[in-house]
Coordinates of C-alpha atoms (C1' of nucleotides) in Angstrom, one line a residue:
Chain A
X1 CA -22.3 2.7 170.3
X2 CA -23.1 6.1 168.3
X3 CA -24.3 8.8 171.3
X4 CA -28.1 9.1 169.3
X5 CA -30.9 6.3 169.4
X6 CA -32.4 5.4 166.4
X7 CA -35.6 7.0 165.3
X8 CA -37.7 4.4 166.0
X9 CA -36.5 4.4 169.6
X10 CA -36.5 8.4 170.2
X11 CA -39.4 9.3 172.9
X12 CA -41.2 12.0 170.5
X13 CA -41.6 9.1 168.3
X14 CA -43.3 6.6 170.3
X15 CA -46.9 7.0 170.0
X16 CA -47.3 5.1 173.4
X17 CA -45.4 8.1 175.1
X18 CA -48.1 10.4 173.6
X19 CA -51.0 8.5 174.7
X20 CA -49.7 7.8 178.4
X21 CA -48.8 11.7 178.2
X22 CA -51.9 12.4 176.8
X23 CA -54.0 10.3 179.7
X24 CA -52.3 12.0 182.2
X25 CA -53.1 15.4 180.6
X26 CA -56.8 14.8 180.8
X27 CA -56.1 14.0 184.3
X28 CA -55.2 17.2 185.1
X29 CA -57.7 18.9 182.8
X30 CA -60.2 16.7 184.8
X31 CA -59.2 17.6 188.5
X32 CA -60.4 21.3 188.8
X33 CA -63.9 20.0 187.8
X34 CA -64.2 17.0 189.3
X35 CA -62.3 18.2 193.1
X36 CA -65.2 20.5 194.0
X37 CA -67.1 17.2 193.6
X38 CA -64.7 15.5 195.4
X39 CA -64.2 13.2 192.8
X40 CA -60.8 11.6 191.5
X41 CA -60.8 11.0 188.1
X42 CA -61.0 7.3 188.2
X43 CA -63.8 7.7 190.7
X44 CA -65.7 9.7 188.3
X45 CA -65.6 6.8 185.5
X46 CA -66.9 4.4 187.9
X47 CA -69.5 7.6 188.8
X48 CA -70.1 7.1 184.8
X49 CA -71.2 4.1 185.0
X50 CA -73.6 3.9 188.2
X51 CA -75.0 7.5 186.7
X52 CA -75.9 5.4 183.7
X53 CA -76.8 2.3 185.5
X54 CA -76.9 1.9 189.1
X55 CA -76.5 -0.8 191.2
X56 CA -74.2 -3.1 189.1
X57 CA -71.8 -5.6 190.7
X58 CA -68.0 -4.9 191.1
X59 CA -67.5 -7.3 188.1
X60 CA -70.1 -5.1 186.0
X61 CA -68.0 -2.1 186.9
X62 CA -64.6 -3.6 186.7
X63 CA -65.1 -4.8 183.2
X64 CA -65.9 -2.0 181.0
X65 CA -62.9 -0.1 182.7
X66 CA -60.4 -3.4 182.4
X67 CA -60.0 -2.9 186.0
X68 CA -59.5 -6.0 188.6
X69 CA -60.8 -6.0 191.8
X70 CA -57.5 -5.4 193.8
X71 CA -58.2 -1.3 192.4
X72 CA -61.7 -1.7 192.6
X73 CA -62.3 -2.9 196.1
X74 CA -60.4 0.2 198.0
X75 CA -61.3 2.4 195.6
X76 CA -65.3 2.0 195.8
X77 CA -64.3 1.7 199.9
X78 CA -63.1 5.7 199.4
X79 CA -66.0 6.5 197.8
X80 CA -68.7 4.8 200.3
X81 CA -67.0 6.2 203.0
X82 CA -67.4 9.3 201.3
X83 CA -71.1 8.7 201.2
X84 CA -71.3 8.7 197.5
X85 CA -72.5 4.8 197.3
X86 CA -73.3 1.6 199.2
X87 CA -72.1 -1.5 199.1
X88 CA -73.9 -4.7 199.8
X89 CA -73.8 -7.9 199.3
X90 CA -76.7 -9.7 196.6
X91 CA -79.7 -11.3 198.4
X92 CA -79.7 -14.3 195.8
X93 CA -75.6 -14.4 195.0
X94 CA -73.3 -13.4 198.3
X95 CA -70.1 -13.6 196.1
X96 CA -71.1 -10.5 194.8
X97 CA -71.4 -6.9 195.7
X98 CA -73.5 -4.7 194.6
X99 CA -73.2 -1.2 194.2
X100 CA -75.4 1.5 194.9
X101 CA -75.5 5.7 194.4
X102 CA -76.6 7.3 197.9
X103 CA -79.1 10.2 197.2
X104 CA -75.6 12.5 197.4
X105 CA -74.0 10.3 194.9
X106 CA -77.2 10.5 192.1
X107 CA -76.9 14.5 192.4
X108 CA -73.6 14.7 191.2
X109 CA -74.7 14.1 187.5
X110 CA -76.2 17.1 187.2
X111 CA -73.1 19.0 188.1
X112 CA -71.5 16.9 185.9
X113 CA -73.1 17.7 182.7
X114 CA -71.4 20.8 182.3
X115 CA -67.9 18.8 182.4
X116 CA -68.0 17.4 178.7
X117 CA -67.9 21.1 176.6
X118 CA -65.3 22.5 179.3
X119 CA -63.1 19.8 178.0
X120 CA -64.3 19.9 174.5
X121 CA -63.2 23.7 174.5
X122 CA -60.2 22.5 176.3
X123 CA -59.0 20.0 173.8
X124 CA -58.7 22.8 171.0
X125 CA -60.5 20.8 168.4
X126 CA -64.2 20.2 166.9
X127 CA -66.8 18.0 168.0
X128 CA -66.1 16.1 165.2
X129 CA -63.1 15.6 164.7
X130 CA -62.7 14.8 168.5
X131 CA -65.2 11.7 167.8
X132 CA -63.1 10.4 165.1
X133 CA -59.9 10.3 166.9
X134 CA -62.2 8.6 170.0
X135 CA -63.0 6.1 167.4
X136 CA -59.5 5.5 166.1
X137 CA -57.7 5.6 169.7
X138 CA -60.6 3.1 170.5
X139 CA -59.7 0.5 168.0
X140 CA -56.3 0.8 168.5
X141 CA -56.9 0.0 172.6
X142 CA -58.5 -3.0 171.3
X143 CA -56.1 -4.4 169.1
X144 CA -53.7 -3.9 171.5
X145 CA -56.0 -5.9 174.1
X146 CA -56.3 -8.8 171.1
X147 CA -52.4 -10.0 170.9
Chain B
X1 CA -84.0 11.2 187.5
X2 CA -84.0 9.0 184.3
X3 CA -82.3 5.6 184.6
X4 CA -80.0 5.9 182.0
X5 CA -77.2 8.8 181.4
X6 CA -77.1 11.7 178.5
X7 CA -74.9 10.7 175.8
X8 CA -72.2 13.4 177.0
X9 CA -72.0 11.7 179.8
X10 CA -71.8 7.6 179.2
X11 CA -68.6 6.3 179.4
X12 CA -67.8 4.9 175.8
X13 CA -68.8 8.3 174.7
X14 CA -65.8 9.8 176.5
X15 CA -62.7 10.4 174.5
X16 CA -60.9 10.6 177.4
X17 CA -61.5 7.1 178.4
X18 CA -60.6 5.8 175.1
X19 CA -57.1 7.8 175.8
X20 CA -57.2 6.5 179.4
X21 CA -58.1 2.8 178.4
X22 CA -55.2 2.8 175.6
X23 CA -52.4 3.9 177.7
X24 CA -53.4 0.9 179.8
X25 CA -53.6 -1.8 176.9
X26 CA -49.7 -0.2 176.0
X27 CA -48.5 -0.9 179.1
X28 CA -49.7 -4.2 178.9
X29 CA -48.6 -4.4 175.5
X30 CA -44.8 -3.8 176.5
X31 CA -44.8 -5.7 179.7
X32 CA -43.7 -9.1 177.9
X33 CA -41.2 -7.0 176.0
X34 CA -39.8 -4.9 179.4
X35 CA -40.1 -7.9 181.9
X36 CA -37.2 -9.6 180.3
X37 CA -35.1 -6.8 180.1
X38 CA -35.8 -5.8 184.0
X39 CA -37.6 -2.9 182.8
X40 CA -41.2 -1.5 183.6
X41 CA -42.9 0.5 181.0
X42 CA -41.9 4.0 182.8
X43 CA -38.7 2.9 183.3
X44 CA -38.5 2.3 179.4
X45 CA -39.4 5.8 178.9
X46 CA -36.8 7.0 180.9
X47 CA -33.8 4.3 179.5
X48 CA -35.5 6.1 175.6
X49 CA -34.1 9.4 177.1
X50 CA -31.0 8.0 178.5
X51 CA -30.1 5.8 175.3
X52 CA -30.2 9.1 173.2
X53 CA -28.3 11.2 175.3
X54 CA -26.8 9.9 178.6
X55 CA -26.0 11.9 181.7
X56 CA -29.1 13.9 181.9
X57 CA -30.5 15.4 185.3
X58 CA -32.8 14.4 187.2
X59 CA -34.9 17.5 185.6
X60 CA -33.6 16.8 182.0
X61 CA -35.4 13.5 182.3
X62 CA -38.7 15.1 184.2
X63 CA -39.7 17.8 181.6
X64 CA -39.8 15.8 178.7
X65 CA -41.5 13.3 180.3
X66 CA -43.9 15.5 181.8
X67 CA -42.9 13.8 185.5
X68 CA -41.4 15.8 188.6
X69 CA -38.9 14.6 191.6
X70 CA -41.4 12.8 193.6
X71 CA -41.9 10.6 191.3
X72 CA -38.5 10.1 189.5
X73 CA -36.4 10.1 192.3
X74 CA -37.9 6.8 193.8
X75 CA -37.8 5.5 190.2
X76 CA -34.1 6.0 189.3
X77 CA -33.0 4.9 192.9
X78 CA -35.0 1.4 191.6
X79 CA -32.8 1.2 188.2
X80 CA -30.0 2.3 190.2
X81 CA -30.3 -0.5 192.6
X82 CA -30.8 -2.9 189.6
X83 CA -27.3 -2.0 188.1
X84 CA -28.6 0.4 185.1
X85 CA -27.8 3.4 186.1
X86 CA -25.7 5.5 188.2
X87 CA -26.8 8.7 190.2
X88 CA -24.2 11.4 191.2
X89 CA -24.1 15.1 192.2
X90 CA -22.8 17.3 189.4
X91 CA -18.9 18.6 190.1
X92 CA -20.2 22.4 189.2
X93 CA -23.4 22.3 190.9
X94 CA -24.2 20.3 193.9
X95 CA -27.9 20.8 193.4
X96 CA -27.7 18.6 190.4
X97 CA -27.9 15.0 190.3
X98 CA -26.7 13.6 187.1
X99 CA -27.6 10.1 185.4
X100 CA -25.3 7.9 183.6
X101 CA -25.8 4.2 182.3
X102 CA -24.0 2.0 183.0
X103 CA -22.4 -0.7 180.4
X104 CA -25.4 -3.2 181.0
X105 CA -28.4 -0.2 180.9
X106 CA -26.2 0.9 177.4
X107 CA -26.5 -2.6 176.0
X108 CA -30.0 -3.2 176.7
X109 CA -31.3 -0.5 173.6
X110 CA -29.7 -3.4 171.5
X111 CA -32.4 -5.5 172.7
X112 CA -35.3 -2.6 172.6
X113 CA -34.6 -2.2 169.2
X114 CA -36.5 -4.7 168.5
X115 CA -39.7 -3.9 170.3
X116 CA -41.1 -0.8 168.2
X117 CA -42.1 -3.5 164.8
X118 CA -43.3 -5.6 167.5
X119 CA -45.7 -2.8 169.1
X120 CA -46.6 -1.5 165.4
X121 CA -47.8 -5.3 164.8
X122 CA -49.9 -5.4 167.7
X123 CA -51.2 -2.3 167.0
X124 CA -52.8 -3.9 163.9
X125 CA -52.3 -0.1 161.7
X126 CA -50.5 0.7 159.0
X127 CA -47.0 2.5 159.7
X128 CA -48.3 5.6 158.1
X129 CA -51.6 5.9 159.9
X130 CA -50.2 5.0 163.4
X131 CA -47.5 7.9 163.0
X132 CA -50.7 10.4 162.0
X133 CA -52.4 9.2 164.5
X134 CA -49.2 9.8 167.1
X135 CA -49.5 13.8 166.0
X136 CA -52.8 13.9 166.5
X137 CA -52.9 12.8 170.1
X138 CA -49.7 14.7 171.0
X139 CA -51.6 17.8 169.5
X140 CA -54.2 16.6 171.8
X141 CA -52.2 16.7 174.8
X142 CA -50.9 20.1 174.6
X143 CA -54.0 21.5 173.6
X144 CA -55.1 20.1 177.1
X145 CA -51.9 21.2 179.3
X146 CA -51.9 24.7 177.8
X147 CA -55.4 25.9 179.5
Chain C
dA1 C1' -20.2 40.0 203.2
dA2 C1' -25.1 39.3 204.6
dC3 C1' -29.5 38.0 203.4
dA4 C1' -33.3 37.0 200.6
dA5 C1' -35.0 34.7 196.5
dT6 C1' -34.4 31.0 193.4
dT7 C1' -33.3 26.4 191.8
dA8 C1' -32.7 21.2 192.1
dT9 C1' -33.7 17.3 194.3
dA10 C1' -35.6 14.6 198.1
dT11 C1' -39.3 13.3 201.3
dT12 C1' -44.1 12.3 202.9
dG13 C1' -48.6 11.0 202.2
dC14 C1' -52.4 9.4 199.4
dG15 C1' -54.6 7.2 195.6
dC16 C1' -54.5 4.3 191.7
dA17 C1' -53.0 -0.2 188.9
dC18 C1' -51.9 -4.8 188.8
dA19 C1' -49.9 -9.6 189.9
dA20 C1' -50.5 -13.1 193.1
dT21 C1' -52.8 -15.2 196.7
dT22 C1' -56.7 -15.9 199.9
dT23 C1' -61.5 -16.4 201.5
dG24 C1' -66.0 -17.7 201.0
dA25 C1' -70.1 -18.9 198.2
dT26 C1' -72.0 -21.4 194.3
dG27 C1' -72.3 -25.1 190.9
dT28 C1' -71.2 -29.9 189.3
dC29 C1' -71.0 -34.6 189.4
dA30 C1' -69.8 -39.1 191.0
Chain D
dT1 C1' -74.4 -36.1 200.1
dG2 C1' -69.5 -35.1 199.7
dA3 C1' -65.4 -33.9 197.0
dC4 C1' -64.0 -30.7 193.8
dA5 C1' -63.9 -27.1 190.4
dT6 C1' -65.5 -22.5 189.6
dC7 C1' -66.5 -17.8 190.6
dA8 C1' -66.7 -13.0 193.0
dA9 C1' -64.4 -10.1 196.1
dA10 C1' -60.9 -9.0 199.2
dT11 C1' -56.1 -8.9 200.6
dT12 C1' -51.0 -8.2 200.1
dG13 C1' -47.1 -6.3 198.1
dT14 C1' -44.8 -3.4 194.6
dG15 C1' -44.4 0.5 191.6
dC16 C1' -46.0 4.6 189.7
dG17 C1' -48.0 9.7 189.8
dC18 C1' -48.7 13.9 192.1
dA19 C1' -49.5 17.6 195.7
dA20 C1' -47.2 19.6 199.5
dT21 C1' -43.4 20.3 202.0
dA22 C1' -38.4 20.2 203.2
dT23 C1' -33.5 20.6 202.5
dA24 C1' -29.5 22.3 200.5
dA25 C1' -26.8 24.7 197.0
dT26 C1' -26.6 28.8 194.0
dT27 C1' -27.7 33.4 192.5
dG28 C1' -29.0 38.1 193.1
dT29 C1' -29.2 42.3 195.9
dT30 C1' -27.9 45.7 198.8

DNA sequence: AACAATTATATTGCGCACAATTTGATGTCA
DNA sequence: TGACATCAAATTGTGCGCAATATAATTGTT
């Protein structure tokens, strides 16, 4: 056996080492703005979502992130106990929970709207050209979901 | 407070999701490939570093994968236990621990070879555009660890 | 040589992420 | 109605990932 891999099994060439590193670099970049909040990042894209519609189920929050409910449950547990949200079961359906922004939880977004140009500037690149990598990295996430 | 969120702020907007969500759909992506081999998909990343050049330290693995002690110490103990690897104090300097494969973690990169046309399949891109792509998010990345 | 600073790894504690299983409510159909 | 499948969450167990701290070896300084 020769004492060097093959290119195509070199870290610097895998291009799901520089996603997973990337992921964890936005992470970071995330946490100074979202710990005054006391938000972890995760928390903050369920926060997303209730911002943008509020009182969905687990399922309706699970979903969009491809998360299960075995993250979902202890995690939204954190954050009611952090008096962010409520949860509760529905009136008409008591399989599911529903989930609810508190008062405190609804006045995050404001803080939050300065949080997308810090990390524009932070990325180094244009608007633009940030879209169209979203886009690609998008459809490659989804093909990779397909198979 | 409107119902519904800015655009800055809804969560399919968020290029940071997209890098979050696809990191995700990778691991997924390997596990049928690692499971086999005993391998999760951080532990691949690690066995990519120790195929290339065996008997790193600990810190020789961390760096490039952007990973510290608390994390890779657990980790390796696992792969140790498992027969892949061996861990050992470095002769010169006792404060280094040094990682070797052993003849079974050398033999599985015979296997892994196969996985990288496997993972370019799935992706559903052209060689050419993935590897582009690849730059482009490690560009990403840095640009987001340097600030 | 003595002592402080530095370096490398390990440990502890908390929060995801996910597979597998469980619990309880709802829907279906003989 | 009663048996059974289905569905939504919760629970359990394992493995990261990282901050904070601890431990031990080495280096640098006086």
């Amino acid at each position: 056996m020769p004492d060097t891999s093959p290119p195509e099994l070199k870290l610097e060439n895998q291009i799901c080492f520089a996603v997973y590193s990337a992921a964890h670099a936005f992470a970071q970049a995330y946490k100074p703005h979202l710990e005054p909040m006391g938000l972890t990042y995760p928390q903050y894209l369920v926060m997303l979502l209730l911002w943008d519609q509020d009182g969905r189920s687990v399922n309706e929050i699970a979903h969009p992130l491809h998360l299960d409910s075995g993250t979902l449950t202890p995690l939204l547990k954190r954050m009611e106990k952090a008096g962010l949200l409520t949860r509760g079961r529905d009136a008409k359906d008591e399989r599911i929970v529903r989930v609810h922004l508190t008062p405190q939880g609804k006045s995050l977004r404001e803080k939050a709207r300065a949080i997308p140009q810090a990390i524009l500037c932070a990325s180094g690149m244009e608007l633009d050209g940030l879209m169209a990598l979203r886009e690609e990295v998008k459809a490659l996430g989804q093909s990779l979901r397909e198979k």
